Structure formats: structure tokens, C-alpha cells
PDB file of C-alpha atoms in Angstrom:
ATOM      1  CA  MET A   1     192.042-148.587 -51.937  1.00 71.00           C
ATOM      2  CA  VAL A   2     195.217-147.873 -53.973  1.00 74.00           C
ATOM      3  CA  THR A   3     197.498-145.331 -52.696  1.00 83.00           C
ATOM      4  CA  TYR A   4     200.573-143.358 -54.106  1.00 86.00           C
ATOM      5  CA  GLU A   5     202.480-144.803 -51.295  1.00 90.00           C
ATOM      6  CA  ASP A   6     201.838-148.700 -52.294  1.00 91.00           C
ATOM      7  CA  ALA A   7     202.635-147.664 -55.967  1.00 92.00           C
ATOM      8  CA  LEU A   8     206.020-146.169 -55.020  1.00 93.00           C
ATOM      9  CA  SER A   9     206.964-148.922 -52.630  1.00 94.00           C
ATOM     10  CA  ALA A  10     206.283-151.622 -55.550  1.00 96.00           C
ATOM     11  CA  LEU A  11     208.249-149.522 -58.283  1.00 95.00           C
ATOM     12  CA  ALA A  12     211.181-149.155 -55.862  1.00 96.00           C
ATOM     13  CA  ASP A  13     212.322-152.440 -57.001  1.00 97.00           C
ATOM     14  CA  PRO A  14     214.235-152.318 -60.476  1.00 96.00           C
ATOM     15  CA  THR A  15     212.918-155.772 -61.338  1.00 97.00           C
ATOM     16  CA  ARG A  16     209.321-154.483 -60.811  1.00 97.00           C
ATOM     17  CA  ARG A  17     209.873-151.273 -62.558  1.00 97.00           C
ATOM     18  CA  ALA A  18     211.024-153.263 -65.659  1.00 97.00           C
ATOM     19  CA  ILE A  19     208.135-155.350 -65.700  1.00 97.00           C
ATOM     20  CA  PHE A  20     205.929-152.318 -65.321  1.00 97.00           C
ATOM     21  CA  GLU A  21     207.500-150.674 -68.017  1.00 96.00           C
ATOM     22  CA  ARG A  22     207.195-153.654 -70.249  1.00 97.00           C
ATOM     23  CA  LEU A  23     203.369-153.566 -69.911  1.00 97.00           C
ATOM     24  CA  VAL A  24     203.441-149.838 -71.392  1.00 95.00           C
ATOM     25  CA  ASP A  25     203.159-151.526 -74.802  1.00 94.00           C
ATOM     26  CA  GLY A  26     200.188-153.313 -74.034  1.00 96.00           C
ATOM     27  CA  PRO A  27     198.977-156.646 -72.181  1.00 97.00           C
ATOM     28  CA  LYS A  28     201.224-159.586 -71.913  1.00 97.00           C
ATOM     29  CA  ALA A  29     201.563-163.032 -70.288  1.00 96.00           C
ATOM     30  CA  VAL A  30     203.956-163.999 -67.819  1.00 96.00           C
ATOM     31  CA  GLY A  31     206.364-165.815 -70.198  1.00 95.00           C
ATOM     32  CA  GLN A  32     206.518-162.790 -72.391  1.00 95.00           C
ATOM     33  CA  LEU A  33     207.327-160.572 -69.324  1.00 96.00           C
ATOM     34  CA  ALA A  34     209.997-162.963 -68.197  1.00 95.00           C
ATOM     35  CA  GLU A  35     211.885-162.857 -71.448  1.00 94.00           C
ATOM     36  CA  GLY A  36     215.309-161.385 -71.015  1.00 92.00           C
ATOM     37  CA  LEU A  37     215.056-160.564 -67.218  1.00 95.00           C
ATOM     38  CA  PRO A  38     217.500-161.849 -65.137  1.00 94.00           C
ATOM     39  CA  VAL A  39     214.993-163.609 -62.797  1.00 95.00           C
ATOM     40  CA  SER A  40     213.081-166.714 -63.157  1.00 95.00           C
ATOM     41  CA  ARG A  41     209.363-166.886 -64.255  1.00 94.00           C
ATOM     42  CA  PRO A  42     208.148-167.633 -60.916  1.00 96.00           C
ATOM     43  CA  ALA A  43     210.051-164.771 -59.707  1.00 97.00           C
ATOM     44  CA  VAL A  44     208.312-162.548 -62.255  1.00 97.00           C
ATOM     45  CA  SER A  45     205.015-163.985 -60.889  1.00 96.00           C
ATOM     46  CA  GLN A  46     206.025-162.913 -57.475  1.00 97.00           C
ATOM     47  CA  HIS A  47     206.772-159.448 -58.667  1.00 98.00           C
ATOM     48  CA  LEU A  48     203.556-159.116 -60.571  1.00 98.00           C
ATOM     49  CA  LYS A  49     201.611-160.186 -57.438  1.00 97.00           C
ATOM     50  CA  VAL A  50     203.269-157.288 -55.540  1.00 97.00           C
ATOM     51  CA  LEU A  51     202.331-154.892 -58.576  1.00 97.00           C
ATOM     52  CA  ARG A  52     198.915-156.175 -58.662  1.00 96.00           C
ATOM     53  CA  GLU A  53     198.428-155.504 -54.633  1.00 95.00           C
ATOM     54  CA  ALA A  54     199.780-152.054 -55.292  1.00 94.00           C
ATOM     55  CA  GLY A  55     196.995-151.678 -57.853  1.00 94.00           C
ATOM     56  CA  LEU A  56     199.462-150.907 -60.616  1.00 95.00           C
ATOM     57  CA  VAL A  57     198.309-153.925 -62.721  1.00 97.00           C
ATOM     58  CA  VAL A  58     195.405-156.110 -63.214  1.00 97.00           C
ATOM     59  CA  ASP A  59     195.374-159.536 -64.709  1.00 97.00           C
ATOM     60  CA  GLN A  60     193.040-161.861 -66.349  1.00 96.00           C
ATOM     61  CA  ALA A  61     192.788-165.474 -67.436  1.00 95.00           C
ATOM     62  CA  VAL A  62     193.033-166.105 -71.117  1.00 94.00           C
ATOM     63  CA  GLY A  63     193.122-169.972 -71.643  1.00 94.00           C
ATOM     64  CA  THR A  64     195.538-171.321 -69.306  1.00 93.00           C
ATOM     65  CA  ARG A  65     197.564-168.151 -69.147  1.00 93.00           C
ATOM     66  CA  ARG A  66     197.252-165.065 -67.022  1.00 94.00           C
ATOM     67  CA  VAL A  67     197.593-161.924 -68.917  1.00 97.00           C
ATOM     68  CA  TYR A  68     198.678-158.536 -67.071  1.00 98.00           C
ATOM     69  CA  GLN A  69     198.012-155.067 -68.107  1.00 97.00           C
ATOM     70  CA  LEU A  70     198.664-151.719 -66.380  1.00 96.00           C
ATOM     71  CA  ASN A  71     195.763-150.736 -64.287  1.00 94.00           C
ATOM     72  CA  PRO A  72     194.541-147.029 -65.074  1.00 92.00           C
ATOM     73  CA  ALA A  73     193.039-146.659 -61.564  1.00 88.00           C
ATOM     74  CA  GLY A  74     196.032-147.616 -60.100  1.00 87.00           C
ATOM     75  CA  LEU A  75     198.344-145.129 -62.151  1.00 89.00           C
ATOM     76  CA  GLY A  76     195.715-142.338 -61.331  1.00 89.00           C
ATOM     77  CA  ALA A  77     196.548-142.357 -57.623  1.00 85.00           C
ATOM     78  CA  LEU A  78     200.389-142.185 -58.559  1.00 87.00           C
ATOM     79  CA  ARG A  79     199.676-139.426 -61.130  1.00 90.00           C
ATOM     80  CA  ALA A  80     197.567-137.253 -58.781  1.00 89.00           C
ATOM     81  CA  TRP A  81     200.321-137.435 -56.304  1.00 89.00           C
ATOM     82  CA  LEU A  82     202.812-136.385 -59.040  1.00 90.00           C
ATOM     83  CA  ASP A  83     200.510-133.729 -60.256  1.00 91.00           C
ATOM     84  CA  LEU A  84     200.731-132.028 -56.897  1.00 89.00           C
ATOM     85  CA  PHE A  85     204.601-131.323 -57.348  1.00 92.00           C
ATOM     86  CA  TRP A  86     203.610-130.389 -61.047  1.00 89.00           C
ATOM     87  CA  ASP A  87     201.193-127.889 -60.058  1.00 88.00           C
ATOM     88  CA  GLN A  88     203.471-126.223 -57.383  1.00 90.00           C
ATOM     89  CA  ALA A  89     206.375-126.005 -59.773  1.00 90.00           C
ATOM     90  CA  LEU A  90     204.230-124.507 -62.696  1.00 91.00           C
ATOM     91  CA  ALA A  91     202.920-121.991 -60.044  1.00 92.00           C
ATOM     92  CA  ALA A  92     206.391-121.228 -58.948  1.00 92.00           C
ATOM     93  CA  PHE A  93     207.771-120.969 -62.458  1.00 91.00           C
ATOM     94  CA  THR A  94     204.786-118.519 -63.194  1.00 93.00           C
ATOM     95  CA  ALA A  95     205.521-116.279 -60.341  1.00 92.00           C
ATOM     96  CA  ALA A  96     209.081-116.202 -61.278  1.00 92.00           C
ATOM     97  CA  ALA A  97     208.431-115.281 -64.828  1.00 91.00           C
ATOM     98  CA  GLU A  98     205.746-112.570 -63.685  1.00 90.00           C
ATOM     99  CA  SER A  99     208.372-111.041 -61.083  1.00 88.00           C
ATOM    100  CA  GLU A 100     211.087-111.111 -63.785  1.00 83.00           C
ATOM    101  CA  GLY A 101     208.555-109.384 -66.136  1.00 76.00           C
ATOM    102  CA  GLN A 102     207.839-106.767 -63.620  1.00 76.00           C
ATOM    103  CA  HIS A 103     211.553-105.758 -62.995  1.00 72.00           C
ATOM    104  CA  GLU A 104     211.953-105.192 -66.873  1.00 70.00           C
ATOM    105  CA  TYR A 105     209.343-102.581 -66.963  1.00 67.00           C
ATOM    106  CA  ASP A 106     210.430-100.894 -63.557  1.00 67.00           C
TER     107      ASP A 106
END
């Protein structure tokens, strides 16, 4: 089961965040993900393993390569957790706006 704690822990590393962000544009092979990063290709593979175990990416074999892409199910757990804060912030904003509106009519 994918949890938001696993996702946040995996994304706490800046290299993993960079790899994760590169996958926003679509599936990529390890070599493509490693281009321009200050770590070796094997290190990128290790970071991808952590992201996969956290449920944030999935991979599939394409010929002799592994191609990675974002996992919508894994992102769902993280988004659900973040939505809790959004809902609370929106409710607080609505209450503040309504309270201010009441003062204008008093």
C-alpha cells in the first residue's frame, strides 16, 4: 500500500525530486533521466528504485531498457494528503471572507 509518508520520504532527496520532475513530461529510460544529473547512471537507478518502492513511479521493459513513468496511483495518496490542507485552508478563507462581509453590513 502506498502512503503519503513513503512518497514524502522519497521526495525529500533533491536528486530523486529532480528525477521525479523529469518524468512529468512523460516516460523516460534511465539514460535519459541521468543526462545532466551530477550522479552516475547506476545511482539514478538506485534513486528510481526508491521512487518505485514509494509507489511514485512504475517501470516496464522496452527492449533491453527499463522505461519509467509517474504512477498516478502513488500520486493519488500524496495528493489526498495535500488536499486535506487545501480543504482546511479554503474553509478558513471562506469563513474569514464571510466574517469580513458581515462586518461591512453591521
